[in-house]
Each structure stands twice: as C-alpha cells, then as structure tokens.
Coordinates of N, CA and C in Angstrom, one line a residue:
M19 N 14.5 -6.2 -25.9 CA 15.5 -5.4 -25.2 C 14.8 -4.7 -24.0
K20 N 13.6 -4.2 -24.2 CA 12.8 -3.5 -23.2 C 12.6 -4.5 -22.0
N21 N 12.3 -5.8 -22.2 CA 12.1 -6.7 -21.1 C 13.4 -6.9 -20.3
Y22 N 14.6 -7.0 -21.0 CA 15.8 -7.1 -20.3 C 16.1 -5.9 -19.4
S23 N 15.8 -4.7 -19.9 CA 16.0 -3.5 -19.1 C 15.1 -3.5 -17.9
F24 N 13.9 -3.9 -18.1 CA 12.9 -3.9 -17.0 C 13.4 -4.9 -15.9
Y25 N 13.7 -6.1 -16.2 CA 14.2 -7.0 -15.2 C 15.5 -6.6 -14.5
L26 N 16.4 -6.0 -15.3 CA 17.6 -5.5 -14.8 C 17.4 -4.3 -13.7
S27 N 16.4 -3.5 -14.1 CA 16.0 -2.4 -13.1 C 15.5 -3.0 -11.8
I28 N 14.7 -4.0 -11.9 CA 14.1 -4.7 -10.7 C 15.2 -5.3 -9.9
F29 N 16.2 -5.9 -10.5 CA 17.4 -6.5 -9.8 C 18.1 -5.4 -9.0
F30 N 18.3 -4.3 -9.6 CA 19.0 -3.2 -8.9 C 18.2 -2.6 -7.8
L31 N 16.9 -2.6 -7.9 CA 16.0 -2.2 -6.9 C 16.1 -3.0 -5.6
F32 N 16.1 -4.4 -5.8 CA 16.3 -5.3 -4.7 C 17.7 -5.2 -4.1
C33 N 18.7 -5.0 -4.9 CA 20.0 -4.9 -4.4 C 20.1 -3.7 -3.5
F34 N 19.5 -2.6 -3.9 CA 19.4 -1.4 -3.0 C 18.7 -1.6 -1.8
S35 N 17.6 -2.4 -1.9 CA 16.8 -2.7 -0.7 C 17.6 -3.5 0.3
F36 N 18.3 -4.5 -0.1 CA 19.0 -5.4 0.8 C 20.3 -4.7 1.3
S37 N 20.8 -3.7 0.6 CA 21.9 -2.9 1.1 C 21.5 -2.1 2.3
Q38 N 20.2 -1.6 2.2 CA 19.6 -0.9 3.3 C 19.5 -1.8 4.5
N39 N 19.2 -3.0 4.3 CA 19.1 -4.0 5.4 C 20.3 -4.0 6.3
L40 N 21.5 -3.9 5.6 CA 22.8 -4.0 6.3 C 23.0 -2.9 7.3
Q41 N 22.3 -1.7 7.1 CA 22.5 -0.6 7.9 C 21.4 -0.4 8.9
A42 N 20.2 -0.9 8.6 CA 19.0 -0.6 9.4 C 18.8 -1.6 10.5
Q43 N 18.0 -1.2 11.5 CA 17.5 -2.2 12.4 C 16.5 -3.2 11.7
E44 N 16.5 -4.4 12.2 CA 15.6 -5.4 11.6 C 14.5 -5.8 12.5
S45 N 13.3 -6.0 12.0 CA 12.2 -6.6 12.7 C 12.4 -8.1 12.8
D46 N 12.2 -8.6 14.0 CA 12.4 -10.1 14.2 C 11.2 -10.9 13.8
E47 N 10.1 -10.3 13.6 CA 8.9 -11.0 13.2 C 8.5 -10.8 11.8
I48 N 8.0 -11.8 11.2 CA 7.4 -11.7 9.8 C 6.0 -11.2 10.0
N49 N 5.6 -10.1 9.3 CA 4.3 -9.6 9.2 C 3.5 -10.4 8.2
N50 N 2.2 -10.6 8.4 CA 1.3 -11.3 7.5 C 0.2 -10.4 7.2
W51 N 0.0 -9.9 6.0 CA -1.0 -9.0 5.6 C -2.0 -9.7 4.6
F52 N -3.3 -9.4 4.8 CA -4.3 -10.0 3.9 C -5.1 -8.8 3.4
F53 N -5.3 -8.8 2.0 CA -5.7 -7.6 1.3 C -6.9 -8.0 0.4
L54 N -8.0 -7.4 0.6 CA -9.2 -7.6 -0.3 C -9.6 -6.3 -1.0
H55 N -9.5 -6.3 -2.3 CA -9.8 -5.1 -3.1 C -11.0 -5.4 -4.0
T56 N -12.1 -4.7 -3.8 CA -13.3 -4.8 -4.6 C -13.6 -3.6 -5.4
T57 N -14.0 -3.7 -6.6 CA -14.4 -2.6 -7.4 C -15.7 -2.9 -8.2
A58 N -16.4 -1.8 -8.5 CA -17.6 -1.9 -9.3 C -17.6 -0.8 -10.3
K59 N -17.5 -1.1 -11.6 CA -17.5 -0.1 -12.7 C -19.0 0.2 -13.0
L60 N -19.4 1.4 -12.7 CA -20.8 1.8 -12.9 C -21.1 2.1 -14.4
N61 N -20.1 2.7 -15.1 CA -20.2 3.0 -16.5 C -18.8 3.3 -17.0
N62 N -18.7 3.9 -18.2 CA -17.3 4.1 -18.8 C -16.5 5.1 -18.0
K63 N -17.2 5.9 -17.2 CA -16.5 7.0 -16.5 C -16.3 6.8 -15.0
W64 N -17.3 6.2 -14.3 CA -17.3 6.1 -12.9 C -17.1 4.7 -12.4
E65 N -16.3 4.6 -11.3 CA -16.1 3.3 -10.6 C -16.1 3.5 -9.1
L66 N -16.7 2.6 -8.3 CA -16.6 2.6 -6.9 C -15.7 1.5 -6.4
G67 N -15.1 1.6 -5.3 CA -14.2 0.6 -4.8 C -14.0 0.6 -3.3
N68 N -13.4 -0.4 -2.8 CA -13.1 -0.5 -1.4 C -11.9 -1.4 -1.1
E69 N -11.0 -1.0 -0.2 CA -9.9 -1.8 0.2 C -10.1 -2.2 1.7
L70 N -9.8 -3.5 2.0 CA -9.8 -4.0 3.3 C -8.5 -4.6 3.6
H71 N -7.7 -4.1 4.6 CA -6.4 -4.6 4.9 C -6.5 -5.2 6.3
I72 N -6.1 -6.5 6.5 CA -5.9 -7.1 7.8 C -4.5 -7.4 8.0
R73 N -3.8 -6.7 8.9 CA -2.4 -6.8 9.1 C -2.0 -7.4 10.4
R74 N -1.3 -8.5 10.4 CA -1.0 -9.2 11.6 C 0.5 -9.3 11.8
D75 N 1.0 -9.5 13.0 CA 2.4 -9.5 13.3 C 2.9 -10.9 13.8
D76 N 4.1 -11.2 13.6 CA 4.7 -12.5 14.2 C 3.9 -13.7 13.8
W77 N 3.7 -13.8 12.4 CA 3.0 -15.0 11.9 C 1.5 -15.0 12.4
V78 N 0.8 -13.9 12.3 CA -0.6 -13.7 12.6 C -0.9 -13.7 14.1
E79 N 0.1 -13.7 15.0 CA -0.1 -13.8 16.4 C -0.7 -12.5 17.0
N80 N -0.2 -11.3 16.5 CA -0.7 -10.1 17.1 C -1.3 -9.2 16.0
W81 N -2.2 -8.3 16.4 CA -2.8 -7.3 15.5 C -1.8 -6.2 15.3
R82 N -1.7 -5.7 14.0 CA -0.9 -4.5 13.7 C -1.8 -3.4 13.2
N83 N -2.6 -3.7 12.1 CA -3.5 -2.7 11.6 C -4.7 -3.3 11.0
L84 N -5.8 -2.5 11.1 CA -7.0 -2.8 10.3 C -7.3 -1.6 9.5
L85 N -7.5 -1.7 8.2 CA -7.6 -0.6 7.3 C -8.9 -0.8 6.4
I86 N -9.7 0.2 6.4 CA -10.9 0.2 5.5 C -10.8 1.5 4.6
R87 N -10.9 1.3 3.3 CA -10.6 2.5 2.4 C -11.6 2.5 1.2
P88 N -12.8 3.1 1.4 CA -13.7 3.3 0.3 C -13.3 4.5 -0.6
Y89 N -13.7 4.4 -1.9 CA -13.3 5.5 -2.8 C -14.2 5.5 -4.0
A90 N -14.1 6.6 -4.8 CA -14.7 6.7 -6.1 C -13.7 7.2 -7.1
S91 N -13.8 6.7 -8.3 CA -12.8 7.0 -9.3 C -13.6 7.5 -10.6
Y92 N -12.9 8.5 -11.2 CA -13.4 9.0 -12.5 C -12.4 8.9 -13.6
Y93 N -12.7 8.2 -14.7 CA -11.8 7.9 -15.8 C -11.8 9.0 -16.8
L94 N -10.7 9.8 -16.8 CA -10.6 10.8 -17.8 C -10.5 10.3 -19.2
N95 N -9.8 9.1 -19.3 CA -9.7 8.4 -20.5 C -9.2 7.0 -20.2
N96 N -8.7 6.2 -21.1 CA -8.2 4.9 -20.8 C -6.9 4.8 -20.1
T97 N -6.2 5.9 -20.0 CA -4.9 6.0 -19.4 C -4.8 6.8 -18.1
A98 N -5.8 7.7 -17.9 CA -5.7 8.6 -16.7 C -6.9 8.5 -15.9
I99 N -6.7 8.4 -14.5 CA -7.8 8.2 -13.6 C -7.7 9.2 -12.4
L100 N -8.7 9.8 -12.0 CA -8.8 10.7 -10.8 C -9.6 9.9 -9.8
T101 N -9.1 9.9 -8.5 CA -9.7 9.2 -7.4 C -9.7 10.0 -6.1
A102 N -10.8 9.9 -5.4 CA -10.9 10.5 -4.0 C -11.5 9.5 -3.1
G103 N -11.0 9.5 -1.8 CA -11.5 8.5 -0.9 C -11.3 8.9 0.6
Y104 N -11.7 7.9 1.4 CA -11.5 8.1 2.9 C -10.8 6.8 3.4
S105 N -10.0 6.9 4.4 CA -9.3 5.8 5.0 C -9.5 5.8 6.5
Y106 N -9.9 4.6 7.1 CA -9.8 4.4 8.5 C -8.7 3.4 8.8
I107 N -7.8 3.8 9.7 CA -6.7 2.9 10.1 C -6.6 2.7 11.6
G108 N -6.9 1.5 12.1 CA -6.7 1.2 13.5 C -5.3 0.5 13.6
S109 N -4.5 1.1 14.6 CA -3.1 0.6 14.8 C -3.0 0.1 16.2
W110 N -2.6 -1.2 16.4 CA -2.3 -1.8 17.7 C -0.8 -1.7 18.0
A111 N -0.5 -1.4 19.2 CA 0.9 -1.4 19.7 C 1.3 -2.8 19.9
L112 N 2.6 -3.1 19.7 CA 3.1 -4.4 20.0 C 3.2 -4.6 21.5
P113 N 3.1 -5.9 21.9 CA 3.3 -6.2 23.4 C 4.6 -5.6 23.9
G114 N 4.5 -4.9 25.0 CA 5.7 -4.3 25.6 C 6.1 -3.0 25.1
S115 N 5.3 -2.5 24.1 CA 5.6 -1.2 23.5 C 5.2 0.0 24.5
D116 N 5.9 1.1 24.3 CA 5.5 2.3 25.1 C 4.5 3.2 24.4
K117 N 3.7 2.6 23.5 CA 2.7 3.4 22.8 C 1.3 2.9 23.3
A118 N 0.3 3.7 23.0 CA -1.1 3.4 23.4 C -1.5 2.1 22.8
P119 N -2.3 1.3 23.5 CA -2.7 0.0 22.9 C -3.4 0.0 21.6
L120 N -4.2 1.0 21.3 CA -4.9 1.2 20.1 C -5.0 2.6 19.7
S121 N -4.6 3.0 18.5 CA -4.7 4.4 18.0 C -5.4 4.4 16.7
N122 N -6.2 5.4 16.5 CA -7.0 5.5 15.2 C -6.5 6.6 14.4
E123 N -6.6 6.4 13.1 CA -6.3 7.5 12.1 C -7.5 7.5 11.1
H124 N -7.9 8.8 10.8 CA -8.9 9.0 9.8 C -8.2 9.9 8.8
N125 N -8.3 9.6 7.5 CA -7.7 10.5 6.5 C -8.6 10.6 5.2
I126 N -8.5 11.7 4.6 CA -9.1 11.8 3.2 C -8.0 12.0 2.2
W127 N -8.2 11.6 1.0 CA -7.1 11.6 0.1 C -7.6 11.8 -1.4
E128 N -6.7 12.2 -2.2 CA -6.9 12.4 -3.6 C -5.7 11.8 -4.3
Q129 N -6.0 11.2 -5.5 CA -4.9 10.6 -6.3 C -5.1 10.7 -7.8
F130 N -4.0 10.6 -8.5 CA -4.0 10.6 -9.9 C -3.2 9.4 -10.4
C131 N -3.8 8.6 -11.3 CA -3.0 7.5 -11.8 C -2.9 7.6 -13.4
F132 N -1.7 7.3 -13.8 CA -1.4 7.4 -15.3 C -0.9 6.0 -15.7
R133 N -1.5 5.4 -16.7 CA -1.1 4.0 -17.1 C -0.6 4.0 -18.5
H134 N 0.4 3.2 -18.8 CA 0.8 3.0 -20.2 C 1.4 1.6 -20.3
K135 N 1.8 1.2 -21.5 CA 2.3 -0.1 -21.8 C 3.8 0.0 -22.2
L136 N 4.6 -1.0 -21.7 CA 6.0 -1.1 -22.3 C 6.0 -2.0 -23.5
N137 N 5.1 -3.0 -23.5 CA 5.0 -3.9 -24.7 C 3.6 -4.6 -24.5
K138 N 3.3 -5.5 -25.3 CA 2.1 -6.2 -25.3 C 1.8 -6.9 -23.9
A139 N 2.8 -7.4 -23.3 CA 2.7 -8.2 -22.0 C 2.9 -7.4 -20.8
T140 N 3.5 -6.2 -20.9 CA 3.9 -5.4 -19.7 C 3.2 -4.1 -19.6
K141 N 2.6 -3.8 -18.4 CA 1.9 -2.5 -18.2 C 2.6 -1.8 -17.0
V142 N 2.5 -0.5 -17.1 CA 3.1 0.4 -16.0 C 2.0 1.3 -15.5
C143 N 2.0 1.5 -14.2 CA 1.1 2.5 -13.6 C 1.8 3.4 -12.7
H144 N 1.6 4.7 -12.8 CA 2.2 5.7 -11.9 C 1.1 6.3 -11.1
R145 N 1.2 6.2 -9.7 CA 0.2 6.7 -8.8 C 0.7 7.8 -7.9
Y146 N 0.0 8.9 -7.9 CA 0.4 10.1 -7.1 C -0.8 10.3 -6.1
R147 N -0.5 10.3 -4.8 CA -1.6 10.4 -3.8 C -1.2 11.4 -2.7
F148 N -2.2 12.3 -2.4 CA -2.0 13.2 -1.3 C -3.0 12.8 -0.2
E149 N -2.5 12.7 1.0 CA -3.3 12.2 2.2 C -3.3 13.4 3.2
H150 N -4.5 13.6 3.8 CA -4.7 14.6 4.8 C -5.2 13.8 6.1
R151 N -4.3 13.7 7.1 CA -4.4 12.8 8.2 C -4.8 13.4 9.5
F152 N -5.7 12.7 10.2 CA -6.1 13.1 11.6 C -5.8 11.8 12.4
V153 N -4.7 12.0 13.3 CA -4.2 10.8 14.0 C -4.4 11.0 15.5
D154 N -4.9 10.0 16.2 CA -5.1 10.1 17.7 C -3.8 10.3 18.4
Q155 N -3.8 11.2 19.4 CA -2.7 11.4 20.2 C -3.0 11.0 21.6
W156 N -2.1 10.3 22.3 CA -2.3 9.7 23.6 C -1.2 10.1 24.5
E157 N -1.5 10.0 25.8 CA -0.5 10.3 26.9 C -0.7 9.3 28.0
H158 N 0.5 8.8 28.5 CA 0.5 7.8 29.5 C 0.5 8.5 30.9
N159 N -0.6 8.2 31.7 CA -0.7 8.7 33.0 C 0.1 7.8 34.0
L160 N 1.2 8.2 34.4 CA 2.1 7.4 35.3 C 1.4 7.1 36.6
N161 N 0.5 8.0 37.1 CA -0.1 7.7 38.4 C -1.1 6.6 38.3
T162 N -1.9 6.6 37.3 CA -3.0 5.6 37.1 C -2.5 4.4 36.2
D163 N -1.4 4.6 35.5 CA -0.9 3.6 34.6 C -1.9 3.3 33.5
E164 N -2.6 4.4 33.1 CA -3.6 4.3 32.0 C -3.2 5.3 30.9
W165 N -3.7 5.0 29.7 CA -3.5 5.9 28.5 C -4.7 6.8 28.4
E166 N -4.4 8.1 28.2 CA -5.5 9.1 28.0 C -5.4 9.8 26.7
K167 N -6.5 9.9 25.9 CA -6.5 10.5 24.6 C -6.4 12.0 24.8
T168 N -5.5 12.7 24.2 CA -5.3 14.2 24.3 C -5.8 14.9 23.1
G169 N -6.2 14.3 22.1 CA -6.7 15.0 20.9 C -6.3 14.3 19.6
R170 N -6.3 15.0 18.5 CA -5.9 14.5 17.2 C -4.9 15.5 16.6
E171 N -3.9 14.9 15.9 CA -2.9 15.7 15.2 C -3.1 15.6 13.7
F172 N -3.1 16.8 13.0 CA -3.3 16.9 11.6 C -2.0 16.9 10.9
S173 N -1.8 16.2 9.8 CA -0.6 16.3 9.0 C -1.0 15.9 7.5
N174 N -0.1 16.3 6.6 CA -0.2 15.9 5.2 C 0.9 14.9 4.8
R175 N 0.6 14.1 3.8 CA 1.6 13.1 3.4 C 1.4 12.9 1.9
F176 N 2.5 12.7 1.2 CA 2.5 12.5 -0.3 C 3.1 11.1 -0.5
R177 N 2.4 10.3 -1.5 CA 2.9 9.0 -1.8 C 3.0 8.9 -3.3
Y178 N 4.1 8.3 -3.8 CA 4.3 8.0 -5.2 C 4.6 6.5 -5.4
R179 N 3.8 5.8 -6.2 CA 4.1 4.4 -6.5 C 4.2 4.2 -8.0
I180 N 5.2 3.4 -8.4 CA 5.3 2.9 -9.7 C 5.1 1.4 -9.7
T181 N 4.2 0.9 -10.5 CA 3.8 -0.5 -10.5 C 4.1 -1.0 -11.9
V182 N 4.7 -2.2 -12.0 CA 4.9 -2.8 -13.3 C 4.3 -4.2 -13.2
K183 N 3.4 -4.6 -14.2 CA 2.8 -5.9 -14.2 C 3.1 -6.5 -15.6
S184 N 3.5 -7.8 -15.5 CA 3.9 -8.4 -16.8 C 3.3 -9.8 -16.8
D185 N 2.7 -10.2 -17.9 CA 2.1 -11.5 -18.0 C 3.2 -12.5 -18.3
L186 N 3.2 -13.7 -17.6 CA 4.2 -14.7 -17.7 C 3.8 -15.9 -18.5
A187 N 2.6 -16.3 -18.2 CA 2.1 -17.6 -18.9 C 0.6 -17.6 -19.0
K188 N 0.1 -18.0 -20.1 CA -1.4 -18.2 -20.3 C -1.7 -19.6 -20.1
I189 N -2.7 -19.9 -19.2 CA -3.1 -21.2 -18.8 C -4.3 -21.7 -19.7
K190 N -5.3 -20.8 -19.6 CA -6.5 -21.1 -20.5 C -6.9 -19.7 -21.1
D191 N -8.1 -19.7 -21.8 CA -8.5 -18.5 -22.4 C -8.5 -17.3 -21.5
E192 N -9.0 -17.4 -20.3 CA -9.1 -16.3 -19.4 C -8.2 -16.4 -18.2
Q193 N -7.4 -17.5 -18.1 CA -6.6 -17.7 -16.9 C -5.1 -17.5 -17.3
S194 N -4.4 -16.8 -16.4 CA -3.0 -16.6 -16.6 C -2.2 -16.3 -15.4
I195 N -0.9 -16.4 -15.4 CA 0.0 -16.1 -14.3 C 0.8 -14.8 -14.7
Y196 N 0.9 -13.9 -13.7 CA 1.6 -12.7 -14.0 C 2.5 -12.3 -12.9
L197 N 3.5 -11.4 -13.2 CA 4.4 -10.9 -12.2 C 4.1 -9.4 -11.9
V198 N 4.0 -9.0 -10.7 CA 3.8 -7.6 -10.3 C 4.8 -7.1 -9.4
I199 N 5.4 -6.0 -9.7 CA 6.4 -5.3 -8.9 C 6.1 -3.9 -8.7
F200 N 6.2 -3.4 -7.5 CA 6.0 -1.9 -7.3 C 7.0 -1.4 -6.3
D201 N 7.3 -0.1 -6.4 CA 8.1 0.6 -5.4 C 7.3 1.8 -5.0
E202 N 7.1 2.1 -3.7 CA 6.4 3.3 -3.3 C 7.1 4.0 -2.3
I203 N 7.2 5.3 -2.4 CA 7.9 6.2 -1.5 C 6.8 7.1 -0.8
W204 N 7.0 7.2 0.5 CA 6.1 8.0 1.4 C 6.8 9.2 1.9
I205 N 6.3 10.4 1.7 CA 6.9 11.7 2.1 C 6.0 12.5 3.1
N206 N 6.5 12.7 4.3 CA 5.8 13.6 5.2 C 5.9 15.1 4.7
Q207 N 4.8 15.8 4.8 CA 4.8 17.2 4.3 C 4.6 18.2 5.4
A208 N 5.1 19.4 5.3 CA 4.8 20.4 6.2 C 3.4 21.0 5.9
D209 N 3.0 22.0 6.7 CA 1.7 22.6 6.5 C 1.5 23.2 5.1
N210 N 2.6 23.7 4.5 CA 2.6 24.3 3.2 C 2.8 23.3 2.1
L211 N 2.7 22.0 2.5 CA 2.9 20.9 1.5 C 4.3 20.7 1.0
R212 N 5.3 21.4 1.6 CA 6.6 21.2 1.2 C 7.2 19.9 1.8
F213 N 8.3 19.4 1.2 CA 8.9 18.2 1.8 C 9.4 18.4 3.2
K214 N 9.1 17.5 4.1 CA 9.5 17.5 5.5 C 10.4 16.4 5.8
S215 N 10.1 15.2 5.5 CA 11.0 14.1 5.8 C 10.5 12.8 5.0
L216 N 11.4 11.9 4.8 CA 11.0 10.6 4.2 C 10.4 9.7 5.3
A217 N 9.2 9.2 5.1 CA 8.5 8.4 6.1 C 8.7 6.9 5.9
R218 N 8.6 6.5 4.6 CA 8.5 5.0 4.4 C 8.8 4.7 3.0
N219 N 9.3 3.5 2.8 CA 9.4 2.9 1.4 C 8.9 1.5 1.4
W220 N 8.1 1.2 0.3 CA 7.7 -0.2 0.1 C 8.3 -0.7 -1.2
L221 N 8.8 -1.9 -1.1 CA 9.2 -2.6 -2.3 C 8.6 -4.0 -2.3
Y222 N 7.8 -4.2 -3.4 CA 6.9 -5.4 -3.5 C 7.2 -6.2 -4.7
L223 N 7.2 -7.5 -4.5 CA 7.4 -8.5 -5.5 C 6.4 -9.6 -5.4
G224 N 5.5 -9.7 -6.3 CA 4.4 -10.7 -6.2 C 4.2 -11.5 -7.4
L225 N 3.6 -12.7 -7.2 CA 3.2 -13.6 -8.3 C 1.6 -13.7 -8.3
G226 N 1.0 -13.4 -9.4 CA -0.4 -13.4 -9.4 C -1.0 -14.4 -10.3
Y227 N -2.3 -14.8 -10.0 CA -3.0 -15.8 -10.8 C -4.4 -15.2 -11.1
R228 N -4.6 -15.0 -12.4 CA -5.8 -14.4 -12.9 C -6.8 -15.5 -13.2
L229 N -7.8 -15.7 -12.4 CA -8.7 -16.8 -12.6 C -9.7 -16.5 -13.7
N230 N -10.1 -15.3 -13.8 CA -11.0 -14.8 -14.9 C -10.9 -13.2 -14.9
P231 N -11.6 -12.5 -15.8 CA -11.5 -11.1 -15.8 C -11.9 -10.4 -14.5
Q232 N -12.7 -11.1 -13.7 CA -13.2 -10.5 -12.4 C -12.4 -10.8 -11.2
L233 N -11.6 -11.9 -11.2 CA -11.0 -12.4 -10.0 C -9.5 -12.7 -10.2
C234 N -8.7 -12.1 -9.3 CA -7.2 -12.3 -9.3 C -6.8 -12.6 -7.9
F235 N -5.7 -13.4 -7.7 CA -5.0 -13.7 -6.5 C -3.6 -13.3 -6.6
E236 N -3.0 -12.8 -5.5 CA -1.6 -12.5 -5.5 C -0.9 -12.9 -4.2
L237 N 0.2 -13.5 -4.3 CA 1.1 -13.9 -3.2 C 2.4 -13.2 -3.4
A238 N 2.8 -12.4 -2.3 CA 3.9 -11.5 -2.5 C 4.7 -11.4 -1.3
Y239 N 6.0 -10.9 -1.5 CA 6.9 -10.5 -0.4 C 7.0 -9.0 -0.6
M240 N 6.9 -8.3 0.6 CA 7.1 -6.8 0.6 C 8.1 -6.4 1.6
H241 N 9.1 -5.6 1.2 CA 10.1 -5.1 2.2 C 9.6 -3.7 2.6
Q242 N 9.4 -3.4 3.9 CA 9.0 -2.1 4.4 C 10.2 -1.5 5.1
H243 N 10.5 -0.2 4.7 CA 11.5 0.5 5.4 C 10.9 1.8 6.0
D244 N 10.9 1.9 7.3 CA 10.3 3.0 8.0 C 11.5 3.9 8.6
T245 N 11.4 5.2 8.3 CA 12.3 6.2 8.8 C 11.7 7.0 9.9
Y246 N 12.2 6.9 11.1 CA 11.6 7.7 12.3 C 12.3 9.0 12.5
N247 N 13.6 9.0 12.4 CA 14.4 10.3 12.5 C 15.8 10.0 11.8
A248 N 16.7 10.9 12.1 CA 18.0 10.7 11.4 C 18.8 9.5 11.8
T249 N 18.5 8.9 12.9 CA 19.2 7.7 13.4 C 18.4 6.5 13.6
D250 N 17.0 6.6 13.7 CA 16.2 5.5 14.0 C 15.4 5.1 12.8
Y251 N 15.5 3.9 12.3 CA 14.7 3.4 11.2 C 14.6 1.9 11.4
L252 N 13.7 1.3 10.7 CA 13.3 -0.1 10.9 C 13.0 -0.8 9.5
N253 N 13.5 -2.0 9.3 CA 13.1 -2.8 8.1 C 12.2 -3.9 8.6
T254 N 11.1 -4.1 7.9 CA 10.2 -5.2 8.2 C 9.9 -6.1 7.0
P255 N 10.0 -7.4 7.2 CA 9.6 -8.3 6.1 C 8.1 -8.6 6.2
I256 N 7.4 -8.6 5.0 CA 6.0 -8.8 5.0 C 5.6 -9.8 4.0
M257 N 4.8 -10.8 4.3 CA 4.2 -11.7 3.4 C 2.8 -11.3 3.2
Q258 N 2.3 -11.1 1.9 CA 1.0 -10.6 1.7 C 0.2 -11.5 0.7
L259 N -1.0 -11.8 1.1 CA -2.0 -12.5 0.2 C -3.1 -11.5 -0.1
S260 N -3.3 -11.3 -1.4 CA -4.3 -10.4 -1.9 C -5.3 -11.0 -2.8
L261 N -6.5 -10.5 -2.7 CA -7.6 -10.9 -3.6 C -8.2 -9.7 -4.2
W262 N -8.3 -9.7 -5.6 CA -8.9 -8.6 -6.3 C -10.1 -9.1 -7.0
Y263 N -11.3 -8.4 -6.7 CA -12.5 -8.8 -7.3 C -13.3 -7.6 -7.9
K264 N -13.7 -7.8 -9.2 CA -14.5 -6.8 -9.9 C -15.9 -7.3 -9.8
V265 N -16.7 -6.5 -9.1 CA -18.2 -6.8 -9.0 C -18.9 -6.6 -10.3
P266 N -19.5 -7.6 -10.9 CA -20.2 -7.4 -12.2 C -21.4 -6.5 -12.0
V267 N -21.5 -5.4 -12.7 CA -22.7 -4.5 -12.6 C -23.4 -4.5 -13.9
K268 N -24.7 -4.7 -13.9 CA -25.5 -4.6 -15.1 C -25.7 -3.2 -15.5
K269 N -25.4 -2.8 -16.7 CA -25.5 -1.4 -17.1 C -26.8 -1.3 -17.9
S270 N -27.6 -0.3 -17.5 CA -28.9 -0.1 -18.2 C -28.7 0.7 -19.5

C-alpha cells in the first residue's frame, strides 16, 4: 500500500508541474546538464565531496553554467548528516540577451540531511540548505557598448529538497536499476532570513544504474520553473546525465 501511495504522489506532482506549463512562458531550447559527484568517506564520521556541473543550452550549443562545489560532511548517525561547503557558479548569458556575457557567483552554504526508509526498497532523504550568495553586478555602458562590473550583491537563499529512491530490479549481486525522484523548492530570503519570494522549483525524474557500490549512472528529465516577479516566469526542460563515484579510501 505504501508503494501505491508513493507512485500516486509522484503522479500528482507531475500533473501539477504540467499544469504550470499551461500558464508559464516556455523555453524553446532543451538544456543538457552533465553532473559528476565524487565522495570520499574518511571514516565513520567524516566525508569529503565535490560536485561538478556542466550545463549547456539548446542541445549543448551554448554555455549556461559551470558549477564547482567542494564540501565536507559530518555524520551525526546513520540517518542525520551535517554539511558545509563552497560553490562557484559561472553563468553565461544567452545570445541576444540584455545581460552581461559572463557573471560569477560565490557562495558558502550549510545543510542538514535526514534519511529514512519507506520499506526495504525505498529510501527518502530530506535536505535543508542555507546559501549565502555573492553575485557579480554589471552595468551596460551605452557609450562604449561594453559591460562594466559595478560590484557584488549579497543575498541569502533557502532550499528544501525531498528525494525518493526506489530499487526496481536487481541484475547481478552488486548491479541494479533504480528510480529516483525529487522535488526542490528555492526561496529567496531577506536580510533577516525571512521569506522574500519564491525563486525556483525543480522536479526531477531519473532512472539509475548501479554498476557497483562505488559507481552509479543516472539519466533523467528535470522540469525547472523560475519565478522572476509576479508576472514573469519561465519553464525550462532539462535532460541530465549524472555520474556518482565513491572514491575508495584505505582506513588505517
């Protein structure tokens, strides 16, 4: 019965997402994202990791983002994890855009993850993240037709993600196919950390192949909903290929 409730909830999530498509502006291009996530478990408590995101637009024709995110995690126990890290995000403007050709963001962040099981095959993870962002600000000089950097803007953002991963089929002793679904909400915060506005929502549906305990591949579709103000928002379809690798570390 729990499995039926889970899949029914996912069905309603996608219905809600596509109902938003009927109201929002649509991106004409398919974004293609490539994601490499590496981790190294130093001992029972500490883990180091890094994320590399390569994001391209219009079937890899144009750059959108380059993201590098190193971090360190501390395991309170088997279900609760504290993490802190740094992110560099380079963002390219689309051809013909009225934005600076390249803008950089640096942020530091803290997060808490709580994991539990629905049943033997299905796991759930709740992720709460606070980001403290420093984003380049640019101004277009109409006289020289050049962009000039005017400084950096500081802001805070909160993100909550719920991820559900369910094993579908076992191929060999260590190899299996699994389904992964997550929904993540992004909230802009005021200086006092109170709610300011809804920034973004991600809805992700992926099929994964676990080659062994150290290596997994995922191919997924993700729906991105960006809210700019009360009247301007954009939906973007994204195809994502991910590789997850756990670096084997010899423990003394």
